[in-house]
PDB file of C-alpha atoms and ligand atoms in Angstrom:
ATOM      1  CA  ASN A 389     136.379  74.252 146.893  1.00  0.00           C
ATOM      2  CA  GLY A 390     136.864  76.725 144.075  1.00  0.00           C
ATOM      3  CA  TYR A 391     140.409  75.830 143.044  1.00  0.00           C
ATOM      4  CA  GLU A 392     141.266  75.077 139.406  1.00  0.00           C
ATOM      5  CA  ASN A 393     144.915  74.021 139.554  1.00  0.00           C
ATOM      6  CA  ILE A 394     145.081  72.156 142.839  1.00  0.00           C
ATOM      7  CA  ILE A 395     143.003  69.699 144.856  1.00  0.00           C
ATOM      8  CA  VAL A 396     142.679  70.447 148.552  1.00  0.00           C
ATOM      9  CA  GLU A 397     141.607  67.850 151.121  1.00  0.00           C
ATOM     10  CA  ARG A 398     141.716  67.360 154.847  1.00  0.00           C
ATOM     11  CA  ARG A 399     142.098  64.044 156.597  1.00  0.00           C
ATOM     12  CA  GLY A 400     141.737  64.609 160.306  1.00  0.00           C
ATOM     13  CA  ARG A 401     144.556  66.939 161.327  1.00  0.00           C
ATOM     14  CA  VAL A 402     146.354  66.608 157.977  1.00  0.00           C
ATOM     15  CA  GLY A 403     145.905  69.029 155.085  1.00  0.00           C
ATOM     16  CA  ILE A 404     146.723  67.756 151.599  1.00  0.00           C
ATOM     17  CA  ILE A 405     147.433  69.981 148.588  1.00  0.00           C
ATOM     18  CA  THR A 406     147.740  68.147 145.264  1.00  0.00           C
ATOM     19  CA  LEU A 407     149.122  70.046 142.282  1.00  0.00           C
ATOM     20  CA  ASN A 408     146.786  69.325 139.404  1.00  0.00           C
ATOM     21  CA  ARG A 409     147.742  70.656 135.979  1.00  0.00           C
ATOM     22  CA  PRO A 410     148.329  67.263 134.360  1.00  0.00           C
ATOM     23  CA  HIS A 411     148.495  68.559 130.773  1.00  0.00           C
ATOM     24  CA  ALA A 412     151.546  70.665 131.725  1.00  0.00           C
ATOM     25  CA  LEU A 413     153.194  68.233 134.182  1.00  0.00           C
ATOM     26  CA  ASN A 414     152.095  70.570 136.987  1.00  0.00           C
ATOM     27  CA  ALA A 415     154.138  73.477 135.656  1.00  0.00           C
ATOM     28  CA  LEU A 416     153.867  76.296 138.162  1.00  0.00           C
ATOM     29  CA  ASN A 417     151.997  79.192 136.594  1.00  0.00           C
ATOM     30  CA  ALA A 418     150.798  82.275 138.445  1.00  0.00           C
ATOM     31  CA  ALA A 419     147.284  80.920 138.983  1.00  0.00           C
ATOM     32  CA  LEU A 420     148.581  77.692 140.512  1.00  0.00           C
ATOM     33  CA  MET A 421     151.002  79.567 142.740  1.00  0.00           C
ATOM     34  CA  THR A 422     148.238  81.857 144.013  1.00  0.00           C
ATOM     35  CA  GLU A 423     146.094  78.828 144.834  1.00  0.00           C
ATOM     36  CA  VAL A 424     148.858  76.915 146.640  1.00  0.00           C
ATOM     37  CA  VAL A 425     149.715  79.961 148.724  1.00  0.00           C
ATOM     38  CA  ALA A 426     146.032  80.547 149.562  1.00  0.00           C
ATOM     39  CA  ALA A 427     145.386  76.909 150.506  1.00  0.00           C
ATOM     40  CA  ALA A 428     148.559  76.634 152.574  1.00  0.00           C
ATOM     41  CA  THR A 429     147.797  79.909 154.366  1.00  0.00           C
ATOM     42  CA  GLU A 430     144.290  78.720 155.192  1.00  0.00           C
ATOM     43  CA  PHE A 431     145.616  75.441 156.613  1.00  0.00           C
ATOM     44  CA  ASP A 432     148.293  77.358 158.501  1.00  0.00           C
ATOM     45  CA  GLN A 433     145.704  79.565 160.189  1.00  0.00           C
ATOM     46  CA  ASP A 434     143.604  76.534 161.150  1.00  0.00           C
ATOM     47  CA  HIS A 435     144.974  74.975 164.319  1.00  0.00           C
ATOM     48  CA  GLY A 436     142.896  71.887 163.609  1.00  0.00           C
ATOM     49  CA  ILE A 437     145.572  71.150 160.989  1.00  0.00           C
ATOM     50  CA  GLY A 438     148.918  69.936 162.344  1.00  0.00           C
ATOM     51  CA  ALA A 439     150.799  69.067 159.153  1.00  0.00           C
ATOM     52  CA  ILE A 440     150.495  69.799 155.431  1.00  0.00           C
ATOM     53  CA  VAL A 441     151.373  67.421 152.580  1.00  0.00           C
ATOM     54  CA  LEU A 442     152.185  68.928 149.175  1.00  0.00           C
ATOM     55  CA  THR A 443     152.198  66.453 146.315  1.00  0.00           C
ATOM     56  CA  GLY A 444     151.755  66.119 142.554  1.00  0.00           C
ATOM     57  CA  SER A 445     151.058  63.190 140.254  1.00  0.00           C
ATOM     58  CA  GLU A 446     152.942  59.960 139.742  1.00  0.00           C
ATOM     59  CA  LYS A 447     154.571  61.391 136.626  1.00  0.00           C
ATOM     60  CA  ALA A 448     155.410  64.847 137.960  1.00  0.00           C
ATOM     61  CA  PHE A 449     155.537  66.671 141.253  1.00  0.00           C
ATOM     62  CA  ALA A 450     156.096  69.765 139.106  1.00  0.00           C
ATOM     63  CA  ALA A 451     158.201  70.151 135.945  1.00  0.00           C
ATOM     64  CA  GLY A 452     159.158  73.702 136.841  1.00  0.00           C
ATOM     65  CA  ALA A 453     157.912  77.210 136.502  1.00  0.00           C
ATOM     66  CA  ASP A 454     155.633  77.546 133.485  1.00  0.00           C
ATOM     67  CA  ILE A 455     158.052  78.246 130.637  1.00  0.00           C
ATOM     68  CA  LYS A 456     155.255  79.254 128.255  1.00  0.00           C
ATOM     69  CA  GLU A 457     154.112  81.920 130.719  1.00  0.00           C
ATOM     70  CA  MET A 458     157.639  83.316 131.079  1.00  0.00           C
ATOM     71  CA  THR A 459     158.781  83.313 127.444  1.00  0.00           C
ATOM     72  CA  SER A 460     157.794  86.863 126.522  1.00  0.00           C
ATOM     73  CA  LEU A 461     158.436  88.594 129.845  1.00  0.00           C
ATOM     74  CA  THR A 462     160.996  91.392 129.999  1.00  0.00           C
ATOM     75  CA  TYR A 463     163.422  92.313 132.764  1.00  0.00           C
ATOM     76  CA  ALA A 464     161.177  95.207 133.755  1.00  0.00           C
ATOM     77  CA  ASP A 465     158.145  92.882 133.894  1.00  0.00           C
ATOM     78  CA  VAL A 466     159.781  90.427 136.292  1.00  0.00           C
ATOM     79  CA  LEU A 467     161.504  93.118 138.348  1.00  0.00           C
ATOM     80  CA  LEU A 468     158.418  95.277 138.824  1.00  0.00           C
ATOM     81  CA  SER A 469     156.131  92.334 139.631  1.00  0.00           C
ATOM     82  CA  ASP A 470     158.857  90.792 141.833  1.00  0.00           C
ATOM     83  CA  PHE A 471     158.204  87.616 139.862  1.00  0.00           C
ATOM     84  CA  PHE A 472     158.038  84.440 141.997  1.00  0.00           C
ATOM     85  CA  SER A 473     158.294  86.293 145.315  1.00  0.00           C
ATOM     86  CA  ALA A 474     154.776  85.156 146.273  1.00  0.00           C
ATOM     87  CA  TRP A 475     156.233  81.689 146.930  1.00  0.00           C
ATOM     88  CA  ASP A 476     158.044  83.182 149.918  1.00  0.00           C
ATOM     89  CA  ARG A 477     154.695  83.114 151.703  1.00  0.00           C
ATOM     90  CA  PHE A 478     154.549  79.331 151.216  1.00  0.00           C
ATOM     91  CA  ALA A 479     158.032  78.976 152.718  1.00  0.00           C
ATOM     92  CA  ALA A 480     156.886  81.039 155.718  1.00  0.00           C
ATOM     93  CA  VAL A 481     154.093  78.627 156.706  1.00  0.00           C
ATOM     94  CA  ARG A 482     154.525  77.683 160.381  1.00  0.00           C
ATOM     95  CA  THR A 483     152.737  74.325 160.194  1.00  0.00           C
ATOM     96  CA  PRO A 484     155.147  71.464 159.349  1.00  0.00           C
ATOM     97  CA  THR A 485     155.092  70.751 155.601  1.00  0.00           C
ATOM     98  CA  ILE A 486     155.976  67.547 153.772  1.00  0.00           C
ATOM     99  CA  ALA A 487     156.719  67.367 150.048  1.00  0.00           C
ATOM    100  CA  ALA A 488     155.716  63.970 148.657  1.00  0.00           C
ATOM    101  CA  VAL A 489     157.603  63.814 145.376  1.00  0.00           C
ATOM    102  CA  ALA A 490     157.038  61.332 142.552  1.00  0.00           C
ATOM    103  CA  GLY A 491     158.321  61.826 139.026  1.00  0.00           C
ATOM    104  CA  TYR A 492     159.827  65.125 137.938  1.00  0.00           C
ATOM    105  CA  ALA A 493     160.655  67.827 140.471  1.00  0.00           C
ATOM    106  CA  LEU A 494     162.491  70.233 138.216  1.00  0.00           C
ATOM    107  CA  GLY A 495     163.377  73.899 138.434  1.00  0.00           C
ATOM    108  CA  GLY A 496     160.678  75.675 140.407  1.00  0.00           C
ATOM    109  CA  GLY A 497     159.202  72.247 141.232  1.00  0.00           C
ATOM    110  CA  CYS A 498     162.403  71.208 142.991  1.00  0.00           C
ATOM    111  CA  GLU A 499     162.577  74.619 144.653  1.00  0.00           C
ATOM    112  CA  VAL A 500     159.031  74.417 146.018  1.00  0.00           C
ATOM    113  CA  ALA A 501     159.691  70.870 147.277  1.00  0.00           C
ATOM    114  CA  MET A 502     162.786  72.216 149.049  1.00  0.00           C
ATOM    115  CA  MET A 503     160.657  74.886 150.764  1.00  0.00           C
ATOM    116  CA  CYS A 504     158.931  72.043 152.599  1.00  0.00           C
ATOM    117  CA  ASP A 505     160.314  70.883 155.941  1.00  0.00           C
ATOM    118  CA  LEU A 506     160.606  67.272 154.934  1.00  0.00           C
ATOM    119  CA  LEU A 507     160.956  65.683 151.551  1.00  0.00           C
ATOM    120  CA  ILE A 508     159.815  62.112 150.903  1.00  0.00           C
ATOM    121  CA  ALA A 509     160.645  60.716 147.485  1.00  0.00           C
ATOM    122  CA  ALA A 510     159.108  57.948 145.439  1.00  0.00           C
ATOM    123  CA  GLU A 511     161.551  55.570 143.756  1.00  0.00           C
ATOM    124  CA  ASN A 512     160.777  57.230 140.411  1.00  0.00           C
ATOM    125  CA  ALA A 513     161.482  60.777 141.622  1.00  0.00           C
ATOM    126  CA  ARG A 514     163.933  62.894 139.634  1.00  0.00           C
ATOM    127  CA  PHE A 515     165.274  66.204 140.851  1.00  0.00           C
ATOM    128  CA  GLY A 516     167.034  68.928 138.945  1.00  0.00           C
ATOM    129  CA  GLN A 517     167.581  72.618 138.364  1.00  0.00           C
ATOM    130  CA  PRO A 518     167.666  72.761 134.548  1.00  0.00           C
ATOM    131  CA  GLU A 519     167.194  76.548 134.314  1.00  0.00           C
ATOM    132  CA  ILE A 520     170.704  76.925 132.856  1.00  0.00           C
ATOM    133  CA  THR A 521     169.509  75.023 129.767  1.00  0.00           C
ATOM    134  CA  LEU A 522     166.948  77.826 129.271  1.00  0.00           C
ATOM    135  CA  GLY A 523     169.532  80.568 129.658  1.00  0.00           C
ATOM    136  CA  THR A 524     168.470  81.489 133.167  1.00  0.00           C
ATOM    137  CA  ILE A 525     169.078  80.394 136.749  1.00  0.00           C
ATOM    138  CA  PRO A 526     166.902  79.174 139.644  1.00  0.00           C
ATOM    139  CA  GLY A 527     164.705  81.978 140.974  1.00  0.00           C
ATOM    140  CA  ILE A 528     162.669  80.501 143.832  1.00  0.00           C
ATOM    141  CA  GLY A 529     165.555  79.785 146.182  1.00  0.00           C
ATOM    142  CA  GLY A 530     167.258  76.901 144.348  1.00  0.00           C
ATOM    143  CA  THR A 531     170.808  78.236 144.499  1.00  0.00           C
ATOM    144  CA  GLN A 532     170.398  78.762 148.249  1.00  0.00           C
ATOM    145  CA  ARG A 533     168.298  75.828 149.477  1.00  0.00           C
ATOM    146  CA  LEU A 534     169.898  73.192 147.239  1.00  0.00           C
ATOM    147  CA  THR A 535     173.371  74.325 148.308  1.00  0.00           C
ATOM    148  CA  ARG A 536     172.404  74.154 151.978  1.00  0.00           C
ATOM    149  CA  ALA A 537     170.813  70.728 151.463  1.00  0.00           C
ATOM    150  CA  VAL A 538     173.466  68.976 149.368  1.00  0.00           C
ATOM    151  CA  GLY A 539     176.583  71.147 149.656  1.00  0.00           C
ATOM    152  CA  LYS A 540     178.495  73.230 147.128  1.00  0.00           C
ATOM    153  CA  ALA A 541     179.967  70.431 145.000  1.00  0.00           C
ATOM    154  CA  LYS A 542     176.683  68.797 144.066  1.00  0.00           C
ATOM    155  CA  ALA A 543     174.769  72.086 143.863  1.00  0.00           C
ATOM    156  CA  MET A 544     177.324  73.423 141.364  1.00  0.00           C
ATOM    157  CA  ASP A 545     177.189  70.141 139.427  1.00  0.00           C
ATOM    158  CA  LEU A 546     173.387  70.161 139.187  1.00  0.00           C
ATOM    159  CA  ILE A 547     172.825  73.884 138.604  1.00  0.00           C
ATOM    160  CA  LEU A 548     175.678  74.394 136.101  1.00  0.00           C
ATOM    161  CA  THR A 549     174.985  71.281 134.018  1.00  0.00           C
ATOM    162  CA  GLY A 550     171.204  71.080 134.445  1.00  0.00           C
ATOM    163  CA  ARG A 551     171.436  67.304 134.850  1.00  0.00           C
ATOM    164  CA  LEU A 552     168.781  65.408 136.806  1.00  0.00           C
ATOM    165  CA  MET A 553     169.448  63.255 139.854  1.00  0.00           C
ATOM    166  CA  ASP A 554     167.435  60.187 140.792  1.00  0.00           C
ATOM    167  CA  ALA A 555     165.911  59.432 144.187  1.00  0.00           C
ATOM    168  CA  ALA A 556     168.865  57.340 145.377  1.00  0.00           C
ATOM    169  CA  GLU A 557     171.344  60.113 144.641  1.00  0.00           C
ATOM    170  CA  ALA A 558     169.025  62.670 146.260  1.00  0.00           C
ATOM    171  CA  GLU A 559     168.837  60.584 149.413  1.00  0.00           C
ATOM    172  CA  ARG A 560     172.620  60.050 149.532  1.00  0.00           C
ATOM    173  CA  ALA A 561     173.096  63.788 149.104  1.00  0.00           C
ATOM    174  CA  GLY A 562     170.730  64.596 151.963  1.00  0.00           C
ATOM    175  CA  LEU A 563     167.986  66.268 149.920  1.00  0.00           C
ATOM    176  CA  VAL A 564     165.321  63.716 150.810  1.00  0.00           C
ATOM    177  CA  SER A 565     164.723  61.990 154.120  1.00  0.00           C
ATOM    178  CA  ARG A 566     163.374  58.704 152.743  1.00  0.00           C
ATOM    179  CA  ILE A 567     162.593  56.856 149.532  1.00  0.00           C
ATOM    180  CA  VAL A 568     159.491  54.691 149.255  1.00  0.00           C
ATOM    181  CA  PRO A 569     157.980  52.533 146.505  1.00  0.00           C
ATOM    182  CA  THR A 570     156.093  54.857 144.162  1.00  0.00           C
ATOM    183  CA  GLU A 571     152.680  53.369 144.932  1.00  0.00           C
ATOM    184  CA  ARG A 572     153.320  53.877 148.671  1.00  0.00           C
ATOM    185  CA  LEU A 573     154.294  57.538 148.400  1.00  0.00           C
ATOM    186  CA  LEU A 574     151.084  59.280 149.397  1.00  0.00           C
ATOM    187  CA  ASP A 575     150.247  56.805 152.182  1.00  0.00           C
ATOM    188  CA  GLU A 576     153.737  57.152 153.635  1.00  0.00           C
ATOM    189  CA  ALA A 577     153.559  60.956 153.456  1.00  0.00           C
ATOM    190  CA  ILE A 578     150.104  61.059 155.058  1.00  0.00           C
ATOM    191  CA  GLU A 579     151.116  58.621 157.821  1.00  0.00           C
ATOM    192  CA  THR A 580     154.154  60.774 158.531  1.00  0.00           C
ATOM    193  CA  ALA A 581     151.989  63.893 158.538  1.00  0.00           C
ATOM    194  CA  GLU A 582     149.496  62.218 160.900  1.00  0.00           C
ATOM    195  CA  LYS A 583     152.335  61.331 163.241  1.00  0.00           C
ATOM    196  CA  ILE A 584     153.611  64.916 163.256  1.00  0.00           C
ATOM    197  CA  ALA A 585     150.069  66.298 163.609  1.00  0.00           C
ATOM    198  CA  SER A 586     149.473  64.098 166.656  1.00  0.00           C
ATOM    199  CA  MET A 587     152.211  65.971 168.544  1.00  0.00           C
ATOM    200  CA  SER A 588     151.705  69.277 170.340  1.00  0.00           C
ATOM    201  CA  LEU A 589     151.323  71.939 167.640  1.00  0.00           C
ATOM    202  CA  PRO A 590     153.134  74.623 169.698  1.00  0.00           C
ATOM    203  CA  ALA A 591     156.004  72.159 170.270  1.00  0.00           C
ATOM    204  CA  ALA A 592     156.118  71.401 166.538  1.00  0.00           C
ATOM    205  CA  TYR A 593     156.280  75.146 165.767  1.00  0.00           C
ATOM    206  CA  ALA A 594     159.122  75.456 168.287  1.00  0.00           C
ATOM    207  CA  ALA A 595     161.070  72.530 166.798  1.00  0.00           C
ATOM    208  CA  LYS A 596     160.623  73.832 163.259  1.00  0.00           C
ATOM    209  CA  GLU A 597     161.655  77.387 164.177  1.00  0.00           C
ATOM    210  CA  ALA A 598     164.718  76.125 166.024  1.00  0.00           C
ATOM    211  CA  ILE A 599     165.861  73.987 163.067  1.00  0.00           C
ATOM    212  CA  ALA A 600     165.283  76.936 160.730  1.00  0.00           C
ATOM    213  CA  GLN A 601     167.688  78.956 162.909  1.00  0.00           C
ATOM    214  CA  ALA A 602     170.467  76.526 161.941  1.00  0.00           C
ATOM    215  CA  PHE A 603     170.370  78.110 158.485  1.00  0.00           C
ATOM    216  CA  GLU A 604     170.040  81.698 159.635  1.00  0.00           C
ATOM    217  CA  SER A 605     172.544  82.171 162.471  1.00  0.00           C
ATOM    218  CA  THR A 606     175.915  81.265 163.950  1.00  0.00           C
ATOM    219  CA  LEU A 607     176.149  78.056 166.008  1.00  0.00           C
ATOM    220  CA  ALA A 608     176.261  79.984 169.286  1.00  0.00           C
ATOM    221  CA  GLN A 609     173.249  82.118 168.341  1.00  0.00           C
ATOM    222  CA  GLY A 610     171.373  79.042 167.162  1.00  0.00           C
ATOM    223  CA  VAL A 611     172.099  77.121 170.351  1.00  0.00           C
ATOM    224  CA  THR A 612     170.963  80.094 172.456  1.00  0.00           C
ATOM    225  CA  PHE A 613     167.784  80.369 170.383  1.00  0.00           C
ATOM    226  CA  GLU A 614     167.174  76.660 170.880  1.00  0.00           C
ATOM    227  CA  ARG A 615     167.815  76.851 174.634  1.00  0.00           C
ATOM    228  CA  ARG A 616     165.374  79.753 175.123  1.00  0.00           C
ATOM    229  CA  THR A 617     162.790  78.089 172.909  1.00  0.00           C
ATOM    230  CA  PHE A 618     163.214  74.846 174.869  1.00  0.00           C
ATOM    231  CA  HIS A 619     162.786  76.831 178.111  1.00  0.00           C
ATOM    232  CA  ALA A 620     159.627  78.384 176.665  1.00  0.00           C
ATOM    233  CA  THR A 621     158.065  74.950 176.107  1.00  0.00           C
ATOM    234  CA  PHE A 622     157.841  74.729 179.909  1.00  0.00           C
ATOM    235  CA  ALA A 623     155.019  77.249 179.628  1.00  0.00           C
ATOM    236  CA  LEU A 624     152.987  74.735 177.602  1.00  0.00           C
ATOM    237  CA  ALA A 625     150.251  72.606 179.101  1.00  0.00           C
ATOM    238  CA  ASP A 626     151.262  70.039 176.485  1.00  0.00           C
ATOM    239  CA  ARG A 627     154.797  69.850 177.931  1.00  0.00           C
ATOM    240  CA  ALA A 628     153.408  69.081 181.402  1.00  0.00           C
ATOM    241  CA  GLU A 629     150.999  66.543 179.896  1.00  0.00           C
ATOM    242  CA  GLY A 630     153.713  64.854 177.813  1.00  0.00           C
ATOM    243  CA  MET A 631     156.044  64.343 180.756  1.00  0.00           C
ATOM    244  CA  THR A 632     153.246  63.360 183.153  1.00  0.00           C
ATOM    245  CA  ALA A 633     151.912  60.826 180.658  1.00  0.00           C
ATOM    246  CA  PHE A 634     155.388  59.295 180.366  1.00  0.00           C
ATOM    247  CA  VAL A 635     155.710  58.969 184.128  1.00  0.00           C
ATOM    248  CA  GLU A 636     152.204  57.513 184.379  1.00  0.00           C
ATOM    249  CA  LYS A 637     152.995  55.062 181.535  1.00  0.00           C
ATOM    250  CA  ARG A 638     150.079  56.204 179.349  1.00  0.00           C
ATOM    251  CA  PRO A 639     149.838  57.942 175.959  1.00  0.00           C
ATOM    252  CA  PRO A 640     149.677  61.768 176.169  1.00  0.00           C
ATOM    253  CA  THR A 641     146.629  63.786 175.172  1.00  0.00           C
ATOM    254  CA  PHE A 642     147.888  66.992 173.626  1.00  0.00           C
ATOM    255  CA  GLU A 643     145.480  69.948 173.562  1.00  0.00           C
ATOM    256  CA  HIS A 644     147.816  72.090 171.436  1.00  0.00           C
ATOM    257  CA  SER A 645     148.136  74.621 174.199  1.00  0.00           C
TER     258      SER A 645
HETATM  259  C1  HXC B1747     155.422  74.703 130.732  1.00  0.00           C
HETATM  260  C2  HXC B1747     155.672  72.442 130.525  1.00  0.00           C
HETATM  261  C3  HXC B1747     156.768  72.453 131.412  1.00  0.00           C
HETATM  262  C4  HXC B1747     157.144  73.701 131.978  1.00  0.00           C
HETATM  263  C5  HXC B1747     156.457  70.435 130.765  1.00  0.00           C
HETATM  264  N1  HXC B1747     155.522  71.175 130.151  1.00  0.00           N
HETATM  265  N2  HXC B1747     157.226  71.196 131.548  1.00  0.00           N
HETATM  266  N3  HXC B1747     155.027  73.564 130.189  1.00  0.00           N
HETATM  267  N4  HXC B1747     156.451  74.795 131.615  1.00  0.00           N
HETATM  268  N5  HXC B1747     158.134  73.804 132.861  1.00  0.00           N
HETATM  269  C6  HXC B1747     154.500  70.728 129.196  1.00  0.00           C
HETATM  270  C7  HXC B1747     155.104  70.393 127.847  1.00  0.00           C
HETATM  271  O1  HXC B1747     155.256  71.556 127.100  1.00  0.00           O
HETATM  272  C8  HXC B1747     154.037  69.496 127.286  1.00  0.00           C
HETATM  273  O2  HXC B1747     152.952  70.269 126.841  1.00  0.00           O
HETATM  274  C9  HXC B1747     153.548  68.731 128.496  1.00  0.00           C
HETATM  275  O3  HXC B1747     153.925  69.509 129.637  1.00  0.00           O
HETATM  276  C10 HXC B1747     154.193  67.375 128.633  1.00  0.00           C
HETATM  277  O4  HXC B1747     155.592  67.532 128.596  1.00  0.00           O
HETATM  278  P1  HXC B1747     156.553  66.691 127.608  1.00  0.00           P
HETATM  279  O5  HXC B1747     157.798  67.461 127.448  1.00  0.00           O
HETATM  280  O6  HXC B1747     155.817  66.310 126.373  1.00  0.00           O
HETATM  281  O7  HXC B1747     156.802  65.384 128.499  1.00  0.00           O
HETATM  282  P2  HXC B1747     158.083  64.436 128.502  1.00  0.00           P
HETATM  283  O8  HXC B1747     158.561  64.206 127.086  1.00  0.00           O
HETATM  284  O9  HXC B1747     157.713  63.259 129.338  1.00  0.00           O
HETATM  285  O10 HXC B1747     159.243  65.269 129.214  1.00  0.00           O
HETATM  286  C11 HXC B1747     159.120  65.617 130.564  1.00  0.00           C
HETATM  287  C12 HXC B1747     160.170  66.689 130.932  1.00  0.00           C
HETATM  288  C13 HXC B1747     160.073  67.878 129.981  1.00  0.00           C
HETATM  289  C14 HXC B1747     161.586  66.072 130.861  1.00  0.00           C
HETATM  290  C15 HXC B1747     159.910  67.097 132.398  1.00  0.00           C
HETATM  291  O11 HXC B1747     158.712  68.296 129.913  1.00  0.00           O
HETATM  292  C16 HXC B1747     160.893  69.061 130.374  1.00  0.00           C
HETATM  293  O12 HXC B1747     162.088  69.087 130.206  1.00  0.00           O
HETATM  294  N6  HXC B1747     160.225  70.122 130.903  1.00  0.00           N
HETATM  295  C17 HXC B1747     160.864  71.362 131.272  1.00  0.00           C
HETATM  296  C18 HXC B1747     161.675  71.194 132.526  1.00  0.00           C
HETATM  297  C19 HXC B1747     162.344  72.496 132.894  1.00  0.00           C
HETATM  298  O13 HXC B1747     163.170  73.043 132.157  1.00  0.00           O
HETATM  299  N7  HXC B1747     161.991  73.024 134.083  1.00  0.00           N
HETATM  300  C20 HXC B1747     162.531  74.255 134.573  1.00  0.00           C
HETATM  301  C21 HXC B1747     161.622  75.369 134.193  1.00  0.00           C
HETATM  302  S1  HXC B1747     162.331  76.941 134.574  1.00  0.00           S
HETATM  303  P3  HXC B1747     152.358  70.141 125.341  1.00  0.00           P
HETATM  304  O14 HXC B1747     151.309  71.198 125.299  1.00  0.00           O
HETATM  305  O15 HXC B1747     153.508  70.342 124.407  1.00  0.00           O
HETATM  306  O16 HXC B1747     151.826  68.735 125.311  1.00  0.00           O
HETATM  307  C22 HXC B1747     162.024  77.187 136.181  1.00  0.00           C
HETATM  308  C23 HXC B1747     162.479  78.504 136.606  1.00  0.00           C
HETATM  309  C24 HXC B1747     162.425  78.772 138.091  1.00  0.00           C
HETATM  310  O17 HXC B1747     161.461  76.413 136.901  1.00  0.00           O
HETATM  311  C25 HXC B1747     162.647  80.215 138.393  1.00  0.00           C
HETATM  312  C26 HXC B1747     163.733  80.950 137.680  1.00  0.00           C
HETATM  313  C27 HXC B1747     163.368  81.498 136.333  1.00  0.00           C
END
């Protein structure tokens, strides 16, 4: 399918993007970023896809932004190219996204995983923001998303020391929703994606947008947004079907409309 740094597959209503630069532990260079954004955008525009899984290898989800690519850049270079801002497009995908993380998710790798709606970790997963050890700081949302996910104390600890945290600590801290045996990771992520993709896609968009509001607004504004969005689901054929199916004691058939 023309990609060099990722593998893209579809399984029914699930889209799978696998980061594939094994010689560099999936370090995120510009070419890889462009491909991930393109593949995710294509899945997002395809309403035959109801959930997207982003994964890496067993050794590394991604060991960070590509340090070799950044070494000689100047301030003017990164400012004028708005370096890393293209990832914002990945975060803006409306289709539910799941990061399936095994091995290292460091720096930009951790940040891209945190852009996903749901994070499932293998037992061998290790998360960290080691940018400080390179004389820089996270630049793809790490100081913001990690702090919202795990709170100030642990975000300060991780970002100021650069230390890594294992899957158990990440789950305790609220960064990941579940931990699974490493060999089960992809199956678990795909099963979860299939489950999500079997729901009404407009309802999934609504749920995702409403949760996102929790990070963007006051409680009162967020609750109002939720209430209006909930009201709006009564315009969906899928909402009528879901409730009718319950009453008739049968499984619903969602048409994503
Ligand atoms: C470029 C990388 C890389 C990276 C690993 N590699 N991480 N190349 N950018 N981020 C390359 C190594 O150079 C090496 O290539 C190959 O992948 C295998 O890595 P090793 O170090 O030999 O593996 P290992 O000893 O198992 O150690 C794994 C590791 C270590 C602990 C993950 O690679 C590591 O510390 N990587 C850097 C992690 C990091 O600092 N990430 C944050 C990046 S900054 P060769 O060719 O030598 O075999 C970032 C910034 C975000 O993300 C935005 C703000 C600026």
